[in-house]
Amino acid sequence: MIKFAKSAKPVFYVTTPIYYVNDVPHIGHAYTTIAGDILARWHRSLGHSVFFLTGTDEHGLKVQRAAEKAGKSPSAFVNEIVPKWKELFDTLKISYDHFIRTTDPLHQRTVQKFIKLVDANGDIYKGTYKGNYCVECENYIPDDDVVDGMCKIHQRQVEFLEEDTYFFKMSKYAGELLDKYKENPGSIKPSSRLEEIRSRILREGLRDLSITRTTFNWGVPFPIDKKHVTYVWFDALANYISALGWPSGAKYKKFWPANIHLIGKDILWFHTAIWHSMLQSAGAPLPKTVYAHGWWTVDGQKMSKSLGNVVDPKKIVERYGVDSFRYFLFREVPFGEDGDFSEVTLIQRRNAELADELGNLVARVLTLIEKFSNNKIPKAAKQKKDDVEIIWKAEDTIRHASEHMQNLEFHKALEKIWSYIGTANKYIEDEKPWDLAKQNSPHLNTVLYNLGESLRIITALIAPFIPGTAENIAKQLGLTSVSALKKLEWGKLKPNTVISKGDILFEKIDAEKIGVVEPFEKLDLRVAEVMNVEEVPEAEKLYKLKLNVGKLGFRQIVAGVKQHYKPTELKGKRIVIIANLKPAKIRGAPSQGMLLAAEDKAGKVGILRVDETEPGKDVFIVGIEKKPVQNLDISEFIKITLETRGNSVYYKDKFLQTYKEKVHVERAGEGGRVR
Ligand code: MSP
């Protein structure tokens, strides 16, 4: 038997960042919050005493400006926005225990109390601050992070500010923090993030932090000097303890230090160097772990309003249901790494893993019990050799999944569970209950019991990830609720339980029918041999290339590579072209397609090439079926990010190739973009 809990009820406190309310929520925000929810549900199911905190960060210049832009007072503005976040969290089935708002009076009082304590400990002094401020970061930016007057992270203009301010003596804590990190290497995860912080502190030390502002007033009044408002991060970070009633509340005593602060990688410094120093100053223990997850891009590109590719989680849920969304986010990408969000991949996973693998298993098992056991879970007869695997693998899956959950390896936990779903599906194929029924074999009942029991176990394991689906399966199995992970073990499904088969769990979705296509599908990339290279009169960047494209015939394309290649360097080479681009006239010369070349960060340009593949052959990516459209518009190609790694060319995480070889790039180095 696998035991999860010790005799005393362990506590588990998990938090998400609190979200700025100047903007609408997107999948990045949904991601951290669902991660918190999965952990909270997992630990509750283990019988732990859980406190799951999320909320909104409502102060600061960014929010004040958004309110001004909307023509509202900051408080009216935030009061209108916060319910939208709560609504989204309900849609996403977020089971938070408390939703904190930094405008809550109790939180504000706590921040003031905290500041007074830090001051009493001698860690606050008055001075002036000059520097570049990025409103998006809500932070002064070190000179190294300002490039051409822009913040490196947000690509936004920084503002030079000079103001009287109070400082927090953070510099004092550099040594203590380094000692703490040494004592507890698990305090920042993944380990690469710990290294990042350690080496930054070793390199730069900690600078005293400006913690008040006078240029605007939307914030917690600074208790030592009412002309100042508290810096938004000093206010926001305190939410993790104000929500518990720091310093003497019962919840604080019970739940602090937090087990896990979940955050995105961009706010790691705030949650380690700054937050840890604040806690050191106040004499409070540090959280056990700060875990920084990766960022989502969309179809290979950073989400941004200007690109118009910000993904609204509400829309995704409307289209595919909340469980497909939750499942996809945590199956697709390891939690600490960056990932790419694509509806096509979401649909593929939904169809294959949720509809075919899980959905079919549930439907088959319930149909078999309905048909051959009169809707009741039978009593198992003797287990045979063939039955051993489905039993031991159940326990093995429980054990491994829980180890992975300890390490926040959500994708591995899901992989394990789905491998077990595969085992159960295979068990049906191998045992052929329909034949056992024909033969009147007593083994039939054993097989049906084992299948029902494996479903019960699967349901308990998937519930934290896809709670609605798990409840639905439990109901169909005739259970009053999903089984708890605590003491989850084989053999607890009661014979004679009456099942009630319901509708299928996941309808398959035809991506094309609903107009969702993988952008890469639309391209027709081909190998072409350069037969001849001519100048274009008066065009210093252009050549006319005569190409042999095999079956597609001979073509001319106009290419802007003259500054990088001599005609002799191109002639005879086998290059890659987009063969289905809308024909165009460039400087009067007809062009039927486009040559692909990559430019690296140093500005070096090199063409994409193959050596052995014959002209006219396809260039493709394994796993993406080509469905080229005619007369492709160049704007469609621009949306597709092809990148060089080594001398190969990648789309997302797969390389471009022909049936004979990988496509390679000349000259351009790592991280080059194909255009
Ligand atoms: N208000 C601060 C946090 C204060 S916590 C004391 C803040 N808010 S935020 O709304 O800008 O961001 C909240 C979280 O969303 C961060 O963890 C951030 O990493 C995450 N994400 C924002 N964009 C993201 C992606 N594209 N992908 C994944 N997560 C991303 O920062």
mmCIF file of N, CA and C and ligand atoms in Angstrom, residues 16-33 55-59 62 85 102 136-138 154 232-233 235-240 262-268 270-271 275 291-298 301-303 337-339, ligand 1:
data_model
loop_
_atom_site.group_PDB
_atom_site.id
_atom_site.type_symbol
_atom_site.label_atom_id
_atom_site.label_comp_id
_atom_site.label_asym_id
_atom_site.label_seq_id
_atom_site.Cartn_x
_atom_site.Cartn_y
_atom_site.Cartn_z
ATOM 1 N N THR A 16 -0.144 32.255 -5.862
ATOM 2 C CA THR A 16 0.186 32.728 -7.209
ATOM 3 C C THR A 16 0.618 34.184 -7.062
ATOM 4 N N PRO A 17 1.237 34.759 -8.086
ATOM 5 C CA PRO A 17 1.453 36.199 -8.008
ATOM 6 C C PRO A 17 0.078 36.859 -7.960
ATOM 7 N N ILE A 18 0.021 38.062 -7.457
ATOM 8 C CA ILE A 18 -1.247 38.784 -7.579
ATOM 9 C C ILE A 18 -1.141 39.610 -8.856
ATOM 10 N N TYR A 19 -2.239 39.670 -9.593
ATOM 11 C CA TYR A 19 -2.178 40.149 -10.976
ATOM 12 C C TYR A 19 -2.492 41.637 -11.083
ATOM 13 N N TYR A 20 -1.730 42.291 -11.937
ATOM 14 C CA TYR A 20 -2.021 43.699 -12.215
ATOM 15 C C TYR A 20 -3.366 43.794 -12.913
ATOM 16 N N VAL A 21 -4.122 44.782 -12.523
ATOM 17 C CA VAL A 21 -5.469 44.872 -13.082
ATOM 18 C C VAL A 21 -5.573 45.911 -14.198
ATOM 19 N N ASN A 22 -4.419 46.345 -14.690
ATOM 20 C CA ASN A 22 -4.494 47.339 -15.768
ATOM 21 C C ASN A 22 -4.857 46.691 -17.090
ATOM 22 N N ASP A 23 -4.746 45.391 -17.151
ATOM 23 C CA ASP A 23 -4.900 44.710 -18.422
ATOM 24 C C ASP A 23 -5.884 43.558 -18.307
ATOM 25 N N VAL A 24 -6.300 43.044 -19.469
ATOM 26 C CA VAL A 24 -7.166 41.863 -19.416
ATOM 27 C C VAL A 24 -6.305 40.613 -19.193
ATOM 28 N N PRO A 25 -6.894 39.610 -18.531
ATOM 29 C CA PRO A 25 -6.123 38.382 -18.279
ATOM 30 C C PRO A 25 -5.817 37.632 -19.582
ATOM 31 N N HIS A 26 -4.637 37.037 -19.659
ATOM 32 C CA HIS A 26 -4.330 36.196 -20.816
ATOM 33 C C HIS A 26 -3.835 34.829 -20.355
ATOM 34 N N ILE A 27 -3.413 34.005 -21.309
ATOM 35 C CA ILE A 27 -3.093 32.622 -20.909
ATOM 36 C C ILE A 27 -1.922 32.536 -19.937
ATOM 37 N N GLY A 28 -1.025 33.527 -19.969
ATOM 38 C CA GLY A 28 0.091 33.518 -19.009
ATOM 39 C C GLY A 28 -0.434 33.581 -17.585
ATOM 40 N N HIS A 29 -1.415 34.460 -17.366
ATOM 41 C CA HIS A 29 -1.995 34.575 -16.013
ATOM 42 C C HIS A 29 -2.768 33.307 -15.646
ATOM 43 N N ALA A 30 -3.491 32.800 -16.647
ATOM 44 C CA ALA A 30 -4.272 31.579 -16.389
ATOM 45 C C ALA A 30 -3.323 30.446 -15.980
ATOM 46 N N TYR A 31 -2.176 30.416 -16.616
ATOM 47 C CA TYR A 31 -1.209 29.317 -16.415
ATOM 48 C C TYR A 31 -0.765 29.207 -14.950
ATOM 49 N N THR A 32 -0.262 30.319 -14.394
ATOM 50 C CA THR A 32 0.211 30.268 -13.006
ATOM 51 C C THR A 32 -0.934 29.893 -12.076
ATOM 52 N N THR A 33 -2.107 30.436 -12.369
ATOM 53 C CA THR A 33 -3.231 30.226 -11.457
ATOM 54 C C THR A 33 -3.708 28.775 -11.523
ATOM 55 N N GLY A 55 -4.987 36.558 -6.178
ATOM 56 C CA GLY A 55 -5.603 37.872 -6.013
ATOM 57 C C GLY A 55 -5.109 38.897 -7.004
ATOM 58 N N THR A 56 -5.322 40.150 -6.666
ATOM 59 C CA THR A 56 -5.000 41.227 -7.607
ATOM 60 C C THR A 56 -4.124 42.300 -6.961
ATOM 61 N N ASP A 57 -3.247 42.832 -7.802
ATOM 62 C CA ASP A 57 -2.266 43.843 -7.415
ATOM 63 C C ASP A 57 -2.796 45.149 -7.997
ATOM 64 N N GLU A 58 -3.318 46.017 -7.154
ATOM 65 C CA GLU A 58 -4.155 47.093 -7.690
ATOM 66 C C GLU A 58 -3.552 48.480 -7.612
ATOM 67 N N HIS A 59 -2.383 48.600 -6.974
ATOM 68 C CA HIS A 59 -1.800 49.936 -6.847
ATOM 69 C C HIS A 59 -0.744 50.194 -7.912
ATOM 70 N N LYS A 62 1.184 52.141 -13.045
ATOM 71 C CA LYS A 62 0.620 51.466 -14.214
ATOM 72 C C LYS A 62 -0.907 51.440 -14.138
ATOM 73 N N TRP A 85 -11.708 39.275 -13.292
ATOM 74 C CA TRP A 85 -10.686 38.269 -12.956
ATOM 75 C C TRP A 85 -11.323 37.123 -12.177
ATOM 76 N N THR A 102 -5.046 44.139 -3.064
ATOM 77 C CA THR A 102 -4.158 45.012 -2.288
ATOM 78 C C THR A 102 -4.880 46.270 -1.815
ATOM 79 N N GLU A 136 6.120 49.476 -17.005
ATOM 80 C CA GLU A 136 5.670 48.088 -17.164
ATOM 81 C C GLU A 136 6.237 47.214 -16.048
ATOM 82 N N CYS A 137 7.542 47.392 -15.744
ATOM 83 C CA CYS A 137 8.172 46.615 -14.660
ATOM 84 C C CYS A 137 7.733 47.154 -13.298
ATOM 85 N N GLU A 138 7.260 48.385 -13.255
ATOM 86 C CA GLU A 138 7.076 49.125 -12.004
ATOM 87 C C GLU A 138 8.389 49.052 -11.226
ATOM 88 N N HIS A 154 10.522 44.852 -21.599
ATOM 89 C CA HIS A 154 9.221 45.230 -22.156
ATOM 90 C C HIS A 154 9.282 45.992 -23.468
ATOM 91 N N VAL A 232 4.884 49.954 -5.132
ATOM 92 C CA VAL A 232 3.887 48.910 -5.369
ATOM 93 C C VAL A 232 4.408 47.496 -5.068
ATOM 94 N N TRP A 233 5.676 47.225 -5.325
ATOM 95 C CA TRP A 233 6.160 45.868 -5.048
ATOM 96 C C TRP A 233 6.300 45.609 -3.544
ATOM 97 N N ASP A 235 4.451 46.803 -1.327
ATOM 98 C CA ASP A 235 3.055 46.605 -0.923
ATOM 99 C C ASP A 235 2.585 45.206 -1.362
ATOM 100 N N ALA A 236 2.832 44.892 -2.643
ATOM 101 C CA ALA A 236 2.282 43.659 -3.210
ATOM 102 C C ALA A 236 2.875 42.401 -2.570
ATOM 103 N N LEU A 237 4.181 42.397 -2.380
ATOM 104 C CA LEU A 237 4.807 41.172 -1.854
ATOM 105 C C LEU A 237 4.258 40.813 -0.472
ATOM 106 N N ALA A 238 3.897 41.850 0.277
ATOM 107 C CA ALA A 238 3.392 41.587 1.627
ATOM 108 C C ALA A 238 2.053 40.851 1.613
ATOM 109 N N ASN A 239 1.418 40.749 0.429
ATOM 110 C CA ASN A 239 0.114 40.072 0.387
ATOM 111 C C ASN A 239 0.202 38.641 0.894
ATOM 112 N N TYR A 240 1.371 38.019 0.691
ATOM 113 C CA TYR A 240 1.498 36.604 1.044
ATOM 114 C C TYR A 240 1.386 36.373 2.550
ATOM 115 N N LEU A 262 4.372 30.316 -6.459
ATOM 116 C CA LEU A 262 4.490 30.094 -7.911
ATOM 117 C C LEU A 262 4.577 31.446 -8.595
ATOM 118 N N ILE A 263 5.545 31.569 -9.472
ATOM 119 C CA ILE A 263 5.689 32.837 -10.190
ATOM 120 C C ILE A 263 6.216 32.570 -11.602
ATOM 121 N N GLY A 264 6.126 33.576 -12.456
ATOM 122 C CA GLY A 264 6.773 33.490 -13.764
ATOM 123 C C GLY A 264 8.216 33.957 -13.631
ATOM 124 N N LYS A 265 9.029 33.557 -14.589
ATOM 125 C CA LYS A 265 10.475 33.812 -14.479
ATOM 126 C C LYS A 265 10.823 35.300 -14.458
ATOM 127 N N ASP A 266 9.915 36.141 -14.979
ATOM 128 C CA ASP A 266 10.217 37.576 -15.044
ATOM 129 C C ASP A 266 10.196 38.258 -13.686
ATOM 130 N N ILE A 267 9.551 37.630 -12.705
ATOM 131 C CA ILE A 267 9.435 38.319 -11.420
ATOM 132 C C ILE A 267 10.196 37.583 -10.317
ATOM 133 N N LEU A 268 11.231 36.881 -10.731
ATOM 134 C CA LEU A 268 12.023 36.093 -9.787
ATOM 135 C C LEU A 268 12.820 36.972 -8.819
ATOM 136 N N PHE A 270 12.207 39.928 -7.703
ATOM 137 C CA PHE A 270 11.325 40.518 -6.689
ATOM 138 C C PHE A 270 10.991 39.498 -5.590
ATOM 139 N N HIS A 271 10.775 38.245 -6.028
ATOM 140 C CA HIS A 271 10.334 37.228 -5.075
ATOM 141 C C HIS A 271 11.468 36.568 -4.313
ATOM 142 N N TRP A 275 11.911 40.104 -1.681
ATOM 143 C CA TRP A 275 10.988 39.515 -0.696
ATOM 144 C C TRP A 275 11.754 38.839 0.438
ATOM 145 N N TYR A 291 9.092 29.019 -6.964
ATOM 146 C CA TYR A 291 9.259 28.269 -8.215
ATOM 147 C C TYR A 291 8.929 29.168 -9.401
ATOM 148 N N ALA A 292 9.925 29.363 -10.280
ATOM 149 C CA ALA A 292 9.703 30.233 -11.443
ATOM 150 C C ALA A 292 9.433 29.397 -12.690
ATOM 151 N N HIS A 293 8.230 29.551 -13.233
ATOM 152 C CA HIS A 293 7.909 28.782 -14.445
ATOM 153 C C HIS A 293 8.279 29.582 -15.692
ATOM 154 N N GLY A 294 8.187 28.909 -16.825
ATOM 155 C CA GLY A 294 8.567 29.540 -18.092
ATOM 156 C C GLY A 294 7.441 30.388 -18.675
ATOM 157 N N TRP A 295 7.699 30.935 -19.824
ATOM 158 C CA TRP A 295 6.715 31.802 -20.484
ATOM 159 C C TRP A 295 6.134 31.157 -21.723
ATOM 160 N N TRP A 296 4.889 31.513 -21.999
ATOM 161 C CA TRP A 296 4.224 31.041 -23.224
ATOM 162 C C TRP A 296 4.411 32.044 -24.349
ATOM 163 N N THR A 297 4.753 31.491 -25.504
ATOM 164 C CA THR A 297 4.679 32.295 -26.724
ATOM 165 C C THR A 297 3.471 31.775 -27.503
ATOM 166 N N VAL A 298 3.111 32.466 -28.562
ATOM 167 C CA VAL A 298 1.974 32.014 -29.371
ATOM 168 C C VAL A 298 2.445 31.834 -30.806
ATOM 169 N N GLN A 301 5.746 33.218 -31.286
ATOM 170 C CA GLN A 301 6.048 34.638 -31.060
ATOM 171 C C GLN A 301 5.598 35.093 -29.692
ATOM 172 N N LYS A 302 6.296 36.116 -29.168
ATOM 173 C CA LYS A 302 5.931 36.692 -27.887
ATOM 174 C C LYS A 302 4.516 37.267 -27.985
ATOM 175 N N MET A 303 3.726 37.064 -26.920
ATOM 176 C CA MET A 303 2.376 37.637 -26.957
ATOM 177 C C MET A 303 2.478 39.140 -26.791
ATOM 178 N N GLU A 337 10.001 25.444 -18.129
ATOM 179 C CA GLU A 337 10.495 25.876 -19.442
ATOM 180 C C GLU A 337 9.492 26.732 -20.195
ATOM 181 N N ASP A 338 10.003 27.429 -21.208
ATOM 182 C CA ASP A 338 9.109 28.203 -22.057
ATOM 183 C C ASP A 338 8.357 27.251 -22.982
ATOM 184 N N GLY A 339 7.208 27.692 -23.451
ATOM 185 C CA GLY A 339 6.450 26.817 -24.344
ATOM 186 C C GLY A 339 5.684 27.619 -25.368
HETATM 187 N N1 MSP B 1 1.694 42.184 -9.997
HETATM 188 C C1 MSP B 1 2.897 41.509 -10.289
HETATM 189 C C2 MSP B 1 3.098 40.356 -9.339
HETATM 190 C C3 MSP B 1 3.120 40.719 -7.899
HETATM 191 S S1 MSP B 1 3.250 39.316 -6.883
HETATM 192 C C4 MSP B 1 3.524 39.928 -5.390
HETATM 193 C C5 MSP B 1 2.862 40.979 -11.727
HETATM 194 N N2 MSP B 1 1.677 40.849 -12.285
HETATM 195 S S2 MSP B 1 1.401 40.428 -13.798
HETATM 196 O O1 MSP B 1 -0.009 40.441 -13.928
HETATM 197 O O2 MSP B 1 2.136 41.260 -14.679
HETATM 198 O O3 MSP B 1 1.990 39.015 -14.020
HETATM 199 C C6 MSP B 1 1.574 37.948 -13.277
HETATM 200 C C7 MSP B 1 2.167 36.648 -13.714
HETATM 201 O O4 MSP B 1 1.844 36.332 -15.057
HETATM 202 C C8 MSP B 1 3.686 36.608 -13.624
HETATM 203 O O5 MSP B 1 4.057 35.449 -12.919
HETATM 204 C C9 MSP B 1 4.131 36.490 -15.043
HETATM 205 O O6 MSP B 1 5.290 35.738 -15.157
HETATM 206 C C10 MSP B 1 2.962 35.761 -15.662
HETATM 207 N N3 MSP B 1 2.966 35.900 -17.107
HETATM 208 C C11 MSP B 1 2.771 37.035 -17.833
HETATM 209 N N4 MSP B 1 2.927 36.727 -19.155
HETATM 210 C C12 MSP B 1 3.228 35.424 -19.295
HETATM 211 C C13 MSP B 1 3.398 34.532 -20.378
HETATM 212 N N5 MSP B 1 3.380 34.933 -21.623
HETATM 213 N N6 MSP B 1 3.562 33.223 -20.091
HETATM 214 C C14 MSP B 1 3.533 32.741 -18.813
HETATM 215 N N7 MSP B 1 3.371 33.535 -17.779
HETATM 216 C C15 MSP B 1 3.360 34.883 -17.974
HETATM 217 O O7 MSP B 1 3.909 40.688 -12.260
#
